[in-house]
Coordinates of C-alpha atoms and ligand atoms in Angstrom, one line a residue:
X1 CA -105.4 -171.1 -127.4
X2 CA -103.6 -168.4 -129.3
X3 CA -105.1 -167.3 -132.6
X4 CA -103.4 -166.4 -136.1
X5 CA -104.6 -162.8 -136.6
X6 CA -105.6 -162.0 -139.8
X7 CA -102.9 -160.1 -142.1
X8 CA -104.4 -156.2 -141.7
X9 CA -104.4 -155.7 -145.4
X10 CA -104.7 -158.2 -148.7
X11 CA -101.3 -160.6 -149.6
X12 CA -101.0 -158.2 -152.7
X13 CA -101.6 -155.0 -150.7
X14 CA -97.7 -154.4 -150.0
X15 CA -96.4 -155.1 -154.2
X16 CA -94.1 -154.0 -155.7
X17 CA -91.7 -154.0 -152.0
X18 CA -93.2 -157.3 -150.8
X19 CA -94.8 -159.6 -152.8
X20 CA -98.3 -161.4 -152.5
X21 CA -95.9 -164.6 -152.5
X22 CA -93.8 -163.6 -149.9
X23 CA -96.6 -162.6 -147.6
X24 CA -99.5 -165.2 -148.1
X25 CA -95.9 -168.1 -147.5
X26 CA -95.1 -165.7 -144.8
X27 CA -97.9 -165.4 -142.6
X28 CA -99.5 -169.0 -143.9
X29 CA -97.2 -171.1 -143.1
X30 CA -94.5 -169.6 -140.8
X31 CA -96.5 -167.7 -138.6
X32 CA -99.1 -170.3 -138.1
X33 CA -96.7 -172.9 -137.6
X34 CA -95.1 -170.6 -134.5
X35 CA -98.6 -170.6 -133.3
X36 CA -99.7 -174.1 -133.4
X37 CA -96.3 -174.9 -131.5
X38 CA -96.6 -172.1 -129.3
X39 CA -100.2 -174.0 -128.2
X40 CA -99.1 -177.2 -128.3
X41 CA -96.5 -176.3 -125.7
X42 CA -98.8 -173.9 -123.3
X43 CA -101.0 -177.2 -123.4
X44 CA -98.1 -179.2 -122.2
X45 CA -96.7 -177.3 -119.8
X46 CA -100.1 -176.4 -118.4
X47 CA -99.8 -172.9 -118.8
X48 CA -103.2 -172.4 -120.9
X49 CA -104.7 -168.7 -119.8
X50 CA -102.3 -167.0 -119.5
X51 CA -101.3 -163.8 -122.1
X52 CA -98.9 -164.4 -124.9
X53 CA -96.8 -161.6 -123.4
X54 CA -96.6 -163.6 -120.0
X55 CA -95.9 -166.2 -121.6
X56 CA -92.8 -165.0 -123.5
X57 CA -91.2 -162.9 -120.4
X58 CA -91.4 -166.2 -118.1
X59 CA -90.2 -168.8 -120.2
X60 CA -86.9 -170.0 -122.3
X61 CA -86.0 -172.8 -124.6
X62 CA -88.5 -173.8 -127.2
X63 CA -91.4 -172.4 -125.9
X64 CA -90.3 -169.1 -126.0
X65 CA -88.5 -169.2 -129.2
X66 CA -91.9 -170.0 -130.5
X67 CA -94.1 -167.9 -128.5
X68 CA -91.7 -164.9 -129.5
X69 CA -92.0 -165.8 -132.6
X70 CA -95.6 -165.2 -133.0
X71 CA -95.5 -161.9 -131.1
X72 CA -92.9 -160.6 -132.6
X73 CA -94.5 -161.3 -136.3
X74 CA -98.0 -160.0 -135.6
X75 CA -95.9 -156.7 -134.5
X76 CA -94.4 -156.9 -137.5
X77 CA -97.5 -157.1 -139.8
X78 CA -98.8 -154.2 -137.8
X79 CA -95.7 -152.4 -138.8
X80 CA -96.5 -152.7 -142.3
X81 CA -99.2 -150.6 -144.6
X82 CA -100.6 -150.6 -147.8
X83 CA -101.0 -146.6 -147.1
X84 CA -97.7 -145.4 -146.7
X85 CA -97.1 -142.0 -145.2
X86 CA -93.4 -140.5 -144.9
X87 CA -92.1 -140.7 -141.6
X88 CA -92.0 -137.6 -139.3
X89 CA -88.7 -136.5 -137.7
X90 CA -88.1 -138.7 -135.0
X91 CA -87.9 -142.0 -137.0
X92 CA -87.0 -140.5 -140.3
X93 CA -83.7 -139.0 -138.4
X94 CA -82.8 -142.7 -138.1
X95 CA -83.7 -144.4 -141.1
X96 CA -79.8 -144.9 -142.0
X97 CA -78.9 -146.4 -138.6
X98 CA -81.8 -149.0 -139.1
X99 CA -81.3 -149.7 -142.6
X100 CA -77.5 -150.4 -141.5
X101 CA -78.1 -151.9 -138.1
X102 CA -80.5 -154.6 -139.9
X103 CA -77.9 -155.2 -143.0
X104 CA -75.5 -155.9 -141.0
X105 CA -77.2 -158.3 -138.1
X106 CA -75.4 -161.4 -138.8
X107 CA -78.2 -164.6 -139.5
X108 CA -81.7 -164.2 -138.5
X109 CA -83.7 -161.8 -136.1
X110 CA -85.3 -158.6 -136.1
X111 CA -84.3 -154.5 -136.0
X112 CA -86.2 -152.6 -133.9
X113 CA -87.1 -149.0 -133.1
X114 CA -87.4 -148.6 -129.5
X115 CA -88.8 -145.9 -127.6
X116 CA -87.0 -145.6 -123.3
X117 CA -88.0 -142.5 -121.7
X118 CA -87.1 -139.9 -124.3
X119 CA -84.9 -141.7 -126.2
X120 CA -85.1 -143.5 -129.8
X121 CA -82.8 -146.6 -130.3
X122 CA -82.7 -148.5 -132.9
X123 CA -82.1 -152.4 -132.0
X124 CA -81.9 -155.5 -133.5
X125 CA -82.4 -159.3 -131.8
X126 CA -81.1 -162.6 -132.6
X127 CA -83.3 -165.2 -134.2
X128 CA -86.5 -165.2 -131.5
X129 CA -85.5 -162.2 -129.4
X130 CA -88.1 -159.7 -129.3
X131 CA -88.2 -156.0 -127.6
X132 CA -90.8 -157.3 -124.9
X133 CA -87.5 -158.5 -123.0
X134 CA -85.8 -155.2 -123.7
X135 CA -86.3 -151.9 -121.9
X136 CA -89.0 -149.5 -123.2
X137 CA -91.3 -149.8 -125.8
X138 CA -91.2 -151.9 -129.2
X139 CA -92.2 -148.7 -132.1
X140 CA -91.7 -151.0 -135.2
X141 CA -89.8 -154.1 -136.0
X142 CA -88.5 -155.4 -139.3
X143 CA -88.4 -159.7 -140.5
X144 CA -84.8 -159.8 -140.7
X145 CA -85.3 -163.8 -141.4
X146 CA -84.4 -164.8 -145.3
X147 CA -88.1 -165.9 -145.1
X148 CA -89.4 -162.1 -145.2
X149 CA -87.5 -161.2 -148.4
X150 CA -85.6 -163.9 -150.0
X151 CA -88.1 -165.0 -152.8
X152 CA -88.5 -161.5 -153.6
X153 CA -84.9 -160.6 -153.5
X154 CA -82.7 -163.3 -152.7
X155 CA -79.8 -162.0 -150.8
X156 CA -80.3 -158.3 -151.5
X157 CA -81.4 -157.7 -147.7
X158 CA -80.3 -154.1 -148.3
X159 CA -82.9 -153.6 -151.1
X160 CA -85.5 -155.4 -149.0
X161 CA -84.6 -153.1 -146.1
X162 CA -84.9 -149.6 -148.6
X163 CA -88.2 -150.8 -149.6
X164 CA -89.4 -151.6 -146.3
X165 CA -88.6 -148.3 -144.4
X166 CA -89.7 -146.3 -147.8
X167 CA -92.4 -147.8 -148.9
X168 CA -94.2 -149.9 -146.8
X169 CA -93.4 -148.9 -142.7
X170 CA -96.3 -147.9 -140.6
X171 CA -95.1 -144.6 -139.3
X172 CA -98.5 -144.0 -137.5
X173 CA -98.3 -147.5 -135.9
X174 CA -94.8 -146.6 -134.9
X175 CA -96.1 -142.6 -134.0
X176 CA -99.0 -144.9 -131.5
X177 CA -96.5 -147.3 -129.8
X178 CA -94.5 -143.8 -128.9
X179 CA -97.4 -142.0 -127.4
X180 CA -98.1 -145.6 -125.7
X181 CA -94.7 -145.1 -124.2
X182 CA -95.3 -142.0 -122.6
X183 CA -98.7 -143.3 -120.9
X184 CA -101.0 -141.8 -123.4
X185 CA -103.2 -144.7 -124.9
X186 CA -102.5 -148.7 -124.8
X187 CA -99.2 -149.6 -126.3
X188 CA -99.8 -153.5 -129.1
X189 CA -101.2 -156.5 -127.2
X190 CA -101.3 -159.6 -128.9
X191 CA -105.2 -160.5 -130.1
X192 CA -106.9 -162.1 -127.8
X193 CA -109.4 -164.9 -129.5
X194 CA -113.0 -162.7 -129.1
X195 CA -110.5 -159.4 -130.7
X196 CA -110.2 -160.9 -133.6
X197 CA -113.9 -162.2 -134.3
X198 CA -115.1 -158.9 -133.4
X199 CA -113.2 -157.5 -135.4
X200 CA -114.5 -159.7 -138.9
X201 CA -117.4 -159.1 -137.4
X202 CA -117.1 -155.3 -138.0
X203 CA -115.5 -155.1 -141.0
Ligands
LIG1 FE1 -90.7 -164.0 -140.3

């Protein structure tokens, strides 16, 4: 069974860019809901033990949409902090190119920044698609969904972008994922069950 991680900081930690709102509905209700689906399915299919990663790369249809789903949102709330630090060179060069790429990605998904060998890409996936099916290594993702801004600012997904990258992006996360890429350190894994009651338990 696949747990809901906790959010890594409080609903209102991320105000004024995202509200308490937007984030308690957010992880609540959507993310939860990917989950529970996600295990009804792995119960169905008989696939119970196996990692949510393995998971996602050997399966299509529903049960990926779903699993992908809640990978690709606990990456998300990862990329997120309530203790914001400018980004360093590499991902600060291409804060325009995401900002664009993601106002521009027509309906739902996701914009990535994605580290292959040397190189930073920036990305973006329709609806479900996630970086685990793409070459190299996920950095940082933005909710491209209306669900991840739209109460706060309706259609703006420009201003919701802005505020994202400049106020609220985990450049360390991202800064982690990179070194992950080249060997050094273990790149995000979904929570296992025991992670995330250790975890409580230490905080
Ligand atoms: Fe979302």
């Amino acid at each position: 069974m696949f747990i809901l991680p906790p959010l890594p900081y409080a609903y209102d930690a991320l105000e004024p860019a995202i509200s308490a709102k937007t984030l308690k509905f957010h992880h609540d209700k959507h993310h939860k809901a990917y989950i529970e689906k996600t295990n009804k399915l792995v119960a169905e299919k008989g696939l119970t033990g196996r990692s949510l990663e393995s998971v996602i790369k050997s399966t299509t249809g529903e049960l990926f949409n779903n699993a992908a789903q809640a990978w690709n949102h606990a990456f998300y709330w990862e990329s997120m902090t309530p203790d914001f630090k400018k980004p360093t060179a590499p991902f600060a060069e291409l804060r325009d190119t995401f900002i664009k790429e993601g106002k521009k990605h027509f309906g739902s998904g996701w914009v990535w920044m994605i580290a292959t060998g040397d190189e930073l890409t920036v990305v973006t996936t329709h609806d479900a698609g996630t970086a685990l099916k793409h070459p190299g290594t996920a950095l940082i993702v933005c909710d491209l969904w209306e669900h991840a801004y739209y109460l706060d600012r309706q259609n703006d997904r420009k201003a919701y972008l802005e505020a994202w990258f400049d106020k609220t992006a985990n450049w360390r996360f991202a800064e982690k994922q990179l070194r992950a890429s080249k060997g050094e350190g273990e790149a995000f894994a979904y929570p296992a069950s025991e992670d995330v009651s250790a975890q409580r338990k230490s905080a």
